[in-house]
Amino acid sequence: MSLSTITALSPLDGRYAPKLAALRPIMSEHGYMHRRVQVEVAWFIALSDAGFAEFKPLTTGARAYLLSLVKNFSEADSAAIKEIEKTTNHDVKAVEYWIKSKFEARPELEKAAEFVHFACTSEDINNTSHALQLRSGRDQVILPGLDRIMLKLREMSHAFADVPMLSRTHGQTASPTTVGKEMANVVMRLQTACDKIAAVKIMGKMNGAVGNYNAHLSAWPEFDWEAFSKKVIETPEPLGLGLTFQPYSIQIEPHDYMAELFDAVARANTILIDLSRDIWGYVSLGYFKQRLKAGEIGSSTMPHKVNPIDFENAEGNLGLANALLKHLAEKLPISRWQRDLTDSTVLRNIGVALGYAALAYTSLLTGLNKLEINEEALAADLDASWEVLAEPIQTVMRRFGVQGAYEKLKEVTRGKTVTAEALHGLIQSLEIPQAEKDRLLAMTPGSYVGKAAELARRV
């Protein structure tokens, strides 16, 4: 069976493949190969500038050629590395041999070929490559996806700031809010979560087999390898990697920053699961309608249905993403003694975890863009819920010292169908100033929204 979008084992590379085009070049094995080449080239060029008599500084032409290997790295180049790996059975060594093969007919580079991968353990290349992938995945796909959702929610916050809506605490009628204020709540939560994602320092180490620069010092004992390594890691691209230096490690970078990053993404995803379920419920209540798409079918047997499939898709894929992200966060910081390989196979699924998240963001945004507010349904729900005014009435009663205010309103409203007439009769009987009576009599469920509109516009 040939591999295609309909034979792919993962739906990310099958059914949903077109929606993940932005993530695939970054988090695929091709993206991993690309970053390995980038790291090896940066290390090689830096070594030429270290002042070693045995490795003179590279010429401008040689540097430009090496950087072009990174800039122009193609799928064909990845395929060539995979072909070498069939013999080496070692993916990092295959990258090293591929780079050396590009030195042919270039005497300056051929002479210095043994400085490719010099003093490095495979994990020096792998951890920095994963870091580069994660930084790109975060900055180019995950955060922009979340930003697009926030932008839409902020737009809805402002547009619907004044549209009153019945709240439902514990699923029961409660003090009214506005549609815009409920969107604003999510904007603020999501902004905090995104700030935490963006703030995670993406780290890298290049310190040898067990983190002590053993091989490095065996070659040049007097050289400051730690400072050199830090410079390569923290110098901006393309001559460096633009990461944060990790000074202490075993053979692997500890992956604590990865756990922090994955936990931060998972927290943002949890907020969006909450949103997806709430919108699903509001669609069910009729607060929102969904714009129809020509030719789309909601049910194979019930022609009237327009199902909230985008929110359901988002919820499901956010759950999948979080299951993987949480496993990654729990597993990756753990390694037996100085190294075991349990992280290696798990790390190959970073793109899967982020892929499900990115897919969910697309679905959620699609769903939000289909929504049309149904003010008639919102107003009707409010008009059928006069009992929510028990709260302001008893609060005003308390202000003026009316004894047993809460208990009196509880007796009148709890578990009963409350009408405007019944509440107005109660208000008229209260021993409070007439101006306060008039204010309460003028109040409706739709006007009892506090600062909701102001808060909605503030985000």
mmCIF file with all atom_site columns, N, CA and C in Angstrom, residues 390-406 408-409 426 430-432 440:
data_model
loop_
_atom_site.group_PDB
_atom_site.id
_atom_site.type_symbol
_atom_site.label_atom_id
_atom_site.label_alt_id
_atom_site.label_comp_id
_atom_site.label_asym_id
_atom_site.label_entity_id
_atom_site.label_seq_id
_atom_site.pdbx_PDB_ins_code
_atom_site.Cartn_x
_atom_site.Cartn_y
_atom_site.Cartn_z
_atom_site.occupancy
_atom_site.B_iso_or_equiv
_atom_site.pdbx_formal_charge
_atom_site.auth_seq_id
_atom_site.auth_comp_id
_atom_site.auth_asym_id
_atom_site.auth_atom_id
_atom_site.pdbx_PDB_model_num
ATOM 1  N N  . ALA A 1 390 ? -34.185 38.869 42.266 1.00 0.00 ? 390 ALA A N  1
ATOM 2  C CA . ALA A 1 390 ? -34.234 38.690 43.716 1.00 0.00 ? 390 ALA A CA 1
ATOM 3  C C  . ALA A 1 390 ? -32.942 39.178 44.356 1.00 0.00 ? 390 ALA A C  1
ATOM 4  N N  . GLU A 1 391 ? -31.844 39.017 43.638 1.00 0.00 ? 391 GLU A N  1
ATOM 5  C CA . GLU A 1 391 ? -30.548 39.436 44.176 1.00 0.00 ? 391 GLU A CA 1
ATOM 6  C C  . GLU A 1 391 ? -30.482 40.939 44.416 1.00 0.00 ? 391 GLU A C  1
ATOM 7  N N  . PRO A 1 392 ? -30.767 41.782 43.410 1.00 0.00 ? 392 PRO A N  1
ATOM 8  C CA . PRO A 1 392 ? -30.680 43.227 43.677 1.00 0.00 ? 392 PRO A CA 1
ATOM 9  C C  . PRO A 1 392 ? -31.725 43.713 44.675 1.00 0.00 ? 392 PRO A C  1
ATOM 10 N N  . ILE A 1 393 ? -32.907 43.103 44.665 1.00 0.00 ? 393 ILE A N  1
ATOM 11 C CA . ILE A 1 393 ? -33.954 43.553 45.579 1.00 0.00 ? 393 ILE A CA 1
ATOM 12 C C  . ILE A 1 393 ? -33.526 43.321 47.026 1.00 0.00 ? 393 ILE A C  1
ATOM 13 N N  . GLN A 1 394 ? -33.039 42.091 47.307 1.00 0.00 ? 394 GLN A N  1
ATOM 14 C CA . GLN A 1 394 ? -32.654 41.813 48.692 1.00 0.00 ? 394 GLN A CA 1
ATOM 15 C C  . GLN A 1 394 ? -31.403 42.577 49.100 1.00 0.00 ? 394 GLN A C  1
ATOM 16 N N  . THR A 1 395 ? -30.546 42.907 48.119 1.00 0.00 ? 395 THR A N  1
ATOM 17 C CA . THR A 1 395 ? -29.350 43.678 48.446 1.00 0.00 ? 395 THR A CA 1
ATOM 18 C C  . THR A 1 395 ? -29.721 45.108 48.842 1.00 0.00 ? 395 THR A C  1
ATOM 19 N N  . VAL A 1 396 ? -30.689 45.698 48.120 1.00 0.00 ? 396 VAL A N  1
ATOM 20 C CA . VAL A 1 396 ? -31.160 47.043 48.477 1.00 0.00 ? 396 VAL A CA 1
ATOM 21 C C  . VAL A 1 396 ? -31.887 46.999 49.825 1.00 0.00 ? 396 VAL A C  1
ATOM 22 N N  . MET A 1 397 ? -32.655 45.945 50.056 1.00 0.00 ? 397 MET A N  1
ATOM 23 C CA . MET A 1 397 ? -33.346 45.790 51.350 1.00 0.00 ? 397 MET A CA 1
ATOM 24 C C  . MET A 1 397 ? -32.323 45.773 52.492 1.00 0.00 ? 397 MET A C  1
ATOM 25 N N  . ARG A 1 398 ? -31.241 45.062 52.295 1.00 0.00 ? 398 ARG A N  1
ATOM 26 C CA . ARG A 1 398 ? -30.200 45.001 53.324 1.00 0.00 ? 398 ARG A CA 1
ATOM 27 C C  . ARG A 1 398 ? -29.580 46.374 53.569 1.00 0.00 ? 398 ARG A C  1
ATOM 28 N N  . ARG A 1 399 ? -29.391 47.119 52.459 1.00 0.00 ? 399 ARG A N  1
ATOM 29 C CA . ARG A 1 399 ? -28.809 48.463 52.591 1.00 0.00 ? 399 ARG A CA 1
ATOM 30 C C  . ARG A 1 399 ? -29.609 49.307 53.565 1.00 0.00 ? 399 ARG A C  1
ATOM 31 N N  . PHE A 1 400 ? -30.938 49.144 53.513 1.00 0.00 ? 400 PHE A N  1
ATOM 32 C CA . PHE A 1 400 ? -31.802 49.979 54.345 1.00 0.00 ? 400 PHE A CA 1
ATOM 33 C C  . PHE A 1 400 ? -32.273 49.260 55.607 1.00 0.00 ? 400 PHE A C  1
ATOM 34 N N  . GLY A 1 401 ? -31.581 48.189 55.955 1.00 0.00 ? 401 GLY A N  1
ATOM 35 C CA . GLY A 1 401 ? -31.808 47.550 57.250 1.00 0.00 ? 401 GLY A CA 1
ATOM 36 C C  . GLY A 1 401 ? -33.075 46.739 57.360 1.00 0.00 ? 401 GLY A C  1
ATOM 37 N N  . VAL A 1 402 ? -33.675 46.344 56.233 1.00 0.00 ? 402 VAL A N  1
ATOM 38 C CA . VAL A 1 402 ? -34.876 45.504 56.287 1.00 0.00 ? 402 VAL A CA 1
ATOM 39 C C  . VAL A 1 402 ? -34.470 44.130 56.793 1.00 0.00 ? 402 VAL A C  1
ATOM 40 N N  . GLN A 1 403 ? -35.053 43.718 57.888 1.00 0.00 ? 403 GLN A N  1
ATOM 41 C CA . GLN A 1 403 ? -34.671 42.463 58.509 1.00 0.00 ? 403 GLN A CA 1
ATOM 42 C C  . GLN A 1 403 ? -35.113 41.257 57.669 1.00 0.00 ? 403 GLN A C  1
ATOM 43 N N  . GLY A 1 404 ? -34.245 40.229 57.618 1.00 0.00 ? 404 GLY A N  1
ATOM 44 C CA . GLY A 1 404 ? -34.581 38.986 56.921 1.00 0.00 ? 404 GLY A CA 1
ATOM 45 C C  . GLY A 1 404 ? -34.752 39.148 55.430 1.00 0.00 ? 404 GLY A C  1
ATOM 46 N N  . ALA A 1 405 ? -34.002 40.083 54.844 1.00 0.00 ? 405 ALA A N  1
ATOM 47 C CA . ALA A 1 405 ? -34.164 40.378 53.414 1.00 0.00 ? 405 ALA A CA 1
ATOM 48 C C  . ALA A 1 405 ? -33.945 39.142 52.551 1.00 0.00 ? 405 ALA A C  1
ATOM 49 N N  . TYR A 1 406 ? -32.847 38.449 52.797 1.00 0.00 ? 406 TYR A N  1
ATOM 50 C CA . TYR A 1 406 ? -32.527 37.267 51.983 1.00 0.00 ? 406 TYR A CA 1
ATOM 51 C C  . TYR A 1 406 ? -33.626 36.223 52.129 1.00 0.00 ? 406 TYR A C  1
ATOM 52 N N  . LYS A 1 408 ? -36.747 36.547 52.998 1.00 0.00 ? 408 LYS A N  1
ATOM 53 C CA . LYS A 1 408 ? -38.019 36.940 52.388 1.00 0.00 ? 408 LYS A CA 1
ATOM 54 C C  . LYS A 1 408 ? -38.007 36.702 50.875 1.00 0.00 ? 408 LYS A C  1
ATOM 55 N N  . LEU A 1 409 ? -36.895 37.032 50.225 1.00 0.00 ? 409 LEU A N  1
ATOM 56 C CA . LEU A 1 409 ? -36.805 36.827 48.775 1.00 0.00 ? 409 LEU A CA 1
ATOM 57 C C  . LEU A 1 409 ? -36.701 35.342 48.440 1.00 0.00 ? 409 LEU A C  1
ATOM 58 N N  . LEU A 1 426 ? -43.986 43.026 45.531 1.00 0.00 ? 426 LEU A N  1
ATOM 59 C CA . LEU A 1 426 ? -43.098 42.952 46.691 1.00 0.00 ? 426 LEU A CA 1
ATOM 60 C C  . LEU A 1 426 ? -42.347 44.263 46.886 1.00 0.00 ? 426 LEU A C  1
ATOM 61 N N  . LEU A 1 430 ? -42.226 47.337 50.215 1.00 0.00 ? 430 LEU A N  1
ATOM 62 C CA . LEU A 1 430 ? -41.017 47.499 51.014 1.00 0.00 ? 430 LEU A CA 1
ATOM 63 C C  . LEU A 1 430 ? -40.969 48.864 51.694 1.00 0.00 ? 430 LEU A C  1
ATOM 64 N N  . GLU A 1 431 ? -40.419 48.883 52.900 1.00 0.00 ? 431 GLU A N  1
ATOM 65 C CA . GLU A 1 431 ? -40.226 50.126 53.623 1.00 0.00 ? 431 GLU A CA 1
ATOM 66 C C  . GLU A 1 431 ? -38.838 50.678 53.318 1.00 0.00 ? 431 GLU A C  1
ATOM 67 N N  . ILE A 1 432 ? -38.714 51.202 52.111 1.00 0.00 ? 432 ILE A N  1
ATOM 68 C CA . ILE A 1 432 ? -37.459 51.806 51.651 1.00 0.00 ? 432 ILE A CA 1
ATOM 69 C C  . ILE A 1 432 ? -37.828 53.097 50.931 1.00 0.00 ? 432 ILE A C  1
ATOM 70 N N  . LEU A 1 440 ? -35.739 50.101 41.432 1.00 0.00 ? 440 LEU A N  1
ATOM 71 C CA . LEU A 1 440 ? -35.930 48.652 41.354 1.00 0.00 ? 440 LEU A CA 1
ATOM 72 C C  . LEU A 1 440 ? -37.068 48.295 40.399 1.00 0.00 ? 440 LEU A C  1
#
